[in-house]
Short mmCIF file of C-alpha atoms and ligand atoms in Angstrom, two decimals:
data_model
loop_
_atom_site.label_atom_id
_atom_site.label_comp_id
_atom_site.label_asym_id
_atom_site.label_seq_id
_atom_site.Cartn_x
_atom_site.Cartn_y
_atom_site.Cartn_z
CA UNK A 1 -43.48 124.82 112.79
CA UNK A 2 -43.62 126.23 109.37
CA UNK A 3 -43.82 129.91 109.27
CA UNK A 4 -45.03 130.28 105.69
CA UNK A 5 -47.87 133.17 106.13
CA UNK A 6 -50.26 134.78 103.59
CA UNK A 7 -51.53 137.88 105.70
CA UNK A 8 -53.22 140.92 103.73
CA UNK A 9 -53.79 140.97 100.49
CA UNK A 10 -53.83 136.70 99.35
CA UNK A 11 -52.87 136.28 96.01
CA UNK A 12 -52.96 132.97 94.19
CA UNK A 13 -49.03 132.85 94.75
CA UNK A 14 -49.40 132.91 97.92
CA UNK A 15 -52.77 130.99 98.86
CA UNK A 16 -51.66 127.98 96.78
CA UNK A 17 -48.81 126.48 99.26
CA UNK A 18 -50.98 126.93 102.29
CA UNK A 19 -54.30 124.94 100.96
CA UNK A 20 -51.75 122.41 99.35
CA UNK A 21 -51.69 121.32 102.71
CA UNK A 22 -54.87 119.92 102.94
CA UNK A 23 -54.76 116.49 101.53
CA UNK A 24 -57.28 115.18 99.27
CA UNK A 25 -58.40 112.28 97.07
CA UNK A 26 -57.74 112.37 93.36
CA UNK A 27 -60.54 111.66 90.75
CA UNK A 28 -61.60 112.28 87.03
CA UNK A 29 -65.18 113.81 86.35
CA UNK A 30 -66.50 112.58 82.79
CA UNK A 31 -69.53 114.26 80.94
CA UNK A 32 -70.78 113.39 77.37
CA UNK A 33 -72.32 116.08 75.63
CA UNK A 34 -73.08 116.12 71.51
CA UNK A 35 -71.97 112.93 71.15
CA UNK A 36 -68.62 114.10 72.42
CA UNK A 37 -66.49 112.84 75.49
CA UNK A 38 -65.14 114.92 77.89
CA UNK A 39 -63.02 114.77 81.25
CA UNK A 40 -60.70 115.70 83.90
CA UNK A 41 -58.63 115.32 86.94
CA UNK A 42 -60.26 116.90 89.96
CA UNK A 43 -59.27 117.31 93.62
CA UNK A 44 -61.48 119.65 94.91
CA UNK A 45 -64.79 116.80 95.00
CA UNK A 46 -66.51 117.30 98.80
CA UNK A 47 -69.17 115.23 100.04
CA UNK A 48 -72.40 117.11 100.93
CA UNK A 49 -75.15 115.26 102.43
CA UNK A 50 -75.87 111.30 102.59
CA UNK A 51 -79.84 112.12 103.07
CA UNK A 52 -80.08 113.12 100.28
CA UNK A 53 -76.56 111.61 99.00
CA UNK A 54 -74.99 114.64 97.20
CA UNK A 55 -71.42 115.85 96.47
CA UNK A 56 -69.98 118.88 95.31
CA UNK A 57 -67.21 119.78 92.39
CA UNK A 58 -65.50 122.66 91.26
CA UNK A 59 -64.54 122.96 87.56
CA UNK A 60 -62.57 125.61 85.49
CA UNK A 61 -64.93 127.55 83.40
CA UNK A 62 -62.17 127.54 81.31
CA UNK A 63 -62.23 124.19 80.51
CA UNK A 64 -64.36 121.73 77.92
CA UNK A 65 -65.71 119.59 80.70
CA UNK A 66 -67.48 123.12 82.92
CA UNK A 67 -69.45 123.62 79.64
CA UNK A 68 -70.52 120.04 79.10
CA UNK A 69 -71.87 119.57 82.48
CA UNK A 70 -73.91 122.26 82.31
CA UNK A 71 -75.52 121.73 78.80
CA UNK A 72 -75.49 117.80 79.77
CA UNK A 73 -76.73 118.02 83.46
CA UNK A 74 -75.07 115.41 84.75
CA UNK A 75 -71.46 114.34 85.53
CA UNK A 76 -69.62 111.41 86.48
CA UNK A 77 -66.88 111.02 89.27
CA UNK A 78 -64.50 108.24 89.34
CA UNK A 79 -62.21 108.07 92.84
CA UNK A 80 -58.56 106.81 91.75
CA UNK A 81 -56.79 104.12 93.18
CA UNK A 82 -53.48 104.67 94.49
CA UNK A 83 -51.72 102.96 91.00
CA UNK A 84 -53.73 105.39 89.00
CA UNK A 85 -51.48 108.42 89.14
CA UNK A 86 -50.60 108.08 85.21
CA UNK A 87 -54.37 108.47 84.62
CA UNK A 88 -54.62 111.39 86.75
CA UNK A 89 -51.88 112.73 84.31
CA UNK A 90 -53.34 112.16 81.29
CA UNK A 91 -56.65 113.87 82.14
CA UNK A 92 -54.66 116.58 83.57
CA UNK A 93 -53.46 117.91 80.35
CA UNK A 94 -55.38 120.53 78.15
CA UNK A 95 -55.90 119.96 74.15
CA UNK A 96 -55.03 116.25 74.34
CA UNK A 97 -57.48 113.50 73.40
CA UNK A 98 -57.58 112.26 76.83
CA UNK A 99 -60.06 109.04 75.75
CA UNK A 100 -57.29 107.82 73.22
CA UNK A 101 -56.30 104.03 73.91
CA UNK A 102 -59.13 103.56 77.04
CA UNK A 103 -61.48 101.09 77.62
CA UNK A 104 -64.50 102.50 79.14
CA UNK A 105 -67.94 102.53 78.73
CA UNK A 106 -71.17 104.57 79.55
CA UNK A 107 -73.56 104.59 82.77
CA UNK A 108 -77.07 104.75 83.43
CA UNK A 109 -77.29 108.59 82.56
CA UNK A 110 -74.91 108.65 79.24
CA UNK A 111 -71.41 109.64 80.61
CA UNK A 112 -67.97 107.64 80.12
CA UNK A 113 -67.33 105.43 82.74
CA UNK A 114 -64.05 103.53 83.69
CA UNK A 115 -63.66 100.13 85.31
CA UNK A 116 -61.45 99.52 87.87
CA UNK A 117 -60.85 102.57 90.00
CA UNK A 118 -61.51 102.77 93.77
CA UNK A 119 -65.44 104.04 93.18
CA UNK A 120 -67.77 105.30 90.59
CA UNK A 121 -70.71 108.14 91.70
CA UNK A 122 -72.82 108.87 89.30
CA UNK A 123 -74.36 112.02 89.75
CA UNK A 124 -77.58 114.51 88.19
CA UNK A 125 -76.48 118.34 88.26
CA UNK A 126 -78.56 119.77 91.05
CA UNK A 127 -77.29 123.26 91.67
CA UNK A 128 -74.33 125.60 89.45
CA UNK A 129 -72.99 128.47 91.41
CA UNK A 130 -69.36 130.49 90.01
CA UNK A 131 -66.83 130.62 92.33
CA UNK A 132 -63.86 132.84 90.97
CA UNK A 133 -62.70 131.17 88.24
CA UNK A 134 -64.47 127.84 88.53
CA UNK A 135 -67.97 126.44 89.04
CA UNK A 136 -69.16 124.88 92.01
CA UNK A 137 -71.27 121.91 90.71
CA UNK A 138 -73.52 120.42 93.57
CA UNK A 139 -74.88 116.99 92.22
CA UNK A 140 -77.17 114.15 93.60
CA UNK A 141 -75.90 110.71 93.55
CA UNK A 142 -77.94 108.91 90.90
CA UNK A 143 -75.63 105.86 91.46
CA UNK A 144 -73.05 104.77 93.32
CA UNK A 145 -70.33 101.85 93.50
CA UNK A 146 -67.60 100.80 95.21
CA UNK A 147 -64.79 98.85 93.33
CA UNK A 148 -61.21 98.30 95.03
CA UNK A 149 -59.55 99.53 97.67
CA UNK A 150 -56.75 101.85 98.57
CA UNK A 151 -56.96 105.57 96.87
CA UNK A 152 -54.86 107.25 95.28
CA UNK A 153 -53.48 111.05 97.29
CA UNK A 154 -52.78 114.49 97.04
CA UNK A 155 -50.58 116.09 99.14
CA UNK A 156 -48.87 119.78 98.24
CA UNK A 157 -48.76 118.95 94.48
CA UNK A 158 -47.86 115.19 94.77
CA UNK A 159 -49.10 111.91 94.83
CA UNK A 160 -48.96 109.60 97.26
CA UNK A 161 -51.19 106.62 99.20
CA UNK A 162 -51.76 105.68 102.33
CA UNK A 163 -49.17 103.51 104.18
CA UNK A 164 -51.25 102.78 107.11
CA UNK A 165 -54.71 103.24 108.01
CA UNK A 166 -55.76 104.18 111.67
CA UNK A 167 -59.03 103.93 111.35
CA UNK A 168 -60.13 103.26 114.96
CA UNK A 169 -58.21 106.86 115.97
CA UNK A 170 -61.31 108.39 114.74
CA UNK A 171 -64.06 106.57 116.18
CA UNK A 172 -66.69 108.69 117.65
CA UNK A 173 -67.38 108.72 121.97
CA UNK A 174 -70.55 107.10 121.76
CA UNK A 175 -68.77 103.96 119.57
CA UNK A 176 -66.53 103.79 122.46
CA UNK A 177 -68.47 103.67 124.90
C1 FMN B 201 -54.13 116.47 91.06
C2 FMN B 201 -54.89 117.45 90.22
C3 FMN B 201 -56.09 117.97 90.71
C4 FMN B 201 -56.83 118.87 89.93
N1 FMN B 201 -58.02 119.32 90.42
C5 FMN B 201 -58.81 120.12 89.65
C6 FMN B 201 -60.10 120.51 90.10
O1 FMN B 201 -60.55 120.14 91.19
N2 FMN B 201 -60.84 121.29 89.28
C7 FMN B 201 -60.38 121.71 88.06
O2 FMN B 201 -61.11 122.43 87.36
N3 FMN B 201 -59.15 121.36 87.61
C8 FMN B 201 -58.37 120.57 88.36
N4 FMN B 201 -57.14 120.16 87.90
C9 FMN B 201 -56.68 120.65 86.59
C10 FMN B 201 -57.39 119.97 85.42
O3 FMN B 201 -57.27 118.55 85.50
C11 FMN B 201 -56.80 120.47 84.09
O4 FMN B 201 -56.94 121.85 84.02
C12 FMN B 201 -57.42 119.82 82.87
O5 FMN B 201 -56.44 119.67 81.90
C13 FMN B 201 -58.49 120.60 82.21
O6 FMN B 201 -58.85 119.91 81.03
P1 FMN B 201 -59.46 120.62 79.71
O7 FMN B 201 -58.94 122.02 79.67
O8 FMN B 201 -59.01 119.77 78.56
O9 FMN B 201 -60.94 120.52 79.85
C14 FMN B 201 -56.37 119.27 88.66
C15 FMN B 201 -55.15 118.75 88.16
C16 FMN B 201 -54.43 117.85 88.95
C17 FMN B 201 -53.15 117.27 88.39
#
């Protein structure tokens, strides 16, 4: 068992290699604003509700794509496929024309939007609240589509995929039954 422990006062130095544990999917929000594209790589992306579908984000303040949504009002978010990681990359890095050499196009609402990645939500900006250093975006799925399979991972500050999928682990008692 590890015995890394973060107890009294949590700093980001600390806090940072205890929720790397929690694995997540990896995706890339888009906004257009001003005739302008913007984007990033974002792990923290939570489902909300399905009734009404919604999902939640959480997007450096500090970064191009925080002020777009909220002068735009809406937001797309692409879920990576597990060959994707070079993508994730490139819309990882600050100051870089992260469009350069894609082929993409726009949805329903005016935001870029990439073919062939695992799914694309399209979403209207329902809710802003600031959490630390980032905002916490709540959206309502204006759109929705699923594309291929097999997503792309993030597991304490790598990438990885799936090898196996034990789905029926998880089934609930009353599917059992
Ligand atoms: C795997 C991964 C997940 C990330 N998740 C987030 C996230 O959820 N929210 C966020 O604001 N930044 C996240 N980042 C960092 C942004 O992608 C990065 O700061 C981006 O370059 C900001 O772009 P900009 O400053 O050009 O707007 C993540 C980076 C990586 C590699």
């Amino acid at each position: 068992m590890s015995t890394n422990q973060a107890t009294g006062t949590v700093t980001s130095e600390t806090f940072r290699p205890i929720i790397s544990n929690f694995a997540t999917g990896v995706s890339i929000i888009t906004v257009r604003h001003n005739k302008k594209d913007y984007g990033l790589t974002a792990s923290a992306v939570c489902s909300v509700s399905l009734d009404p579908p919604m999902l939640l984000i959480c997007v450096n303040q500090n970064t191009g794509t925080q002020k777009a949504i909220m002068e735009a009002g809406s937001f797309n978010v692409h879920i990576l496929g597990k060959q994707q990681g070079e993508l994730a990359l490139k819309f990882s890095k600050a100051n870089t024309d992260k469009f350069e050499d894609l082929v993409y196009s726009y949805s329903d609402l005016g935001n870029p939007l990439f073919p062939n990645v695992v799914a694309q939500i399209e979403c209207q900006l329902y809710k802003e609240m600031t959490g630390g250093t980032h905002s916490v975006f709540l959206g309502k799925v204006h759109s929705a589509k699923a594309i291929t399979e097999n997503p792309l991972l993030y597991l304490k500050g790598q990438f990885g995929e799936f090898t196996h999928l034990k789905l029926e682990t998880f089934k609930s008692k009353e599917e059992t039954v």
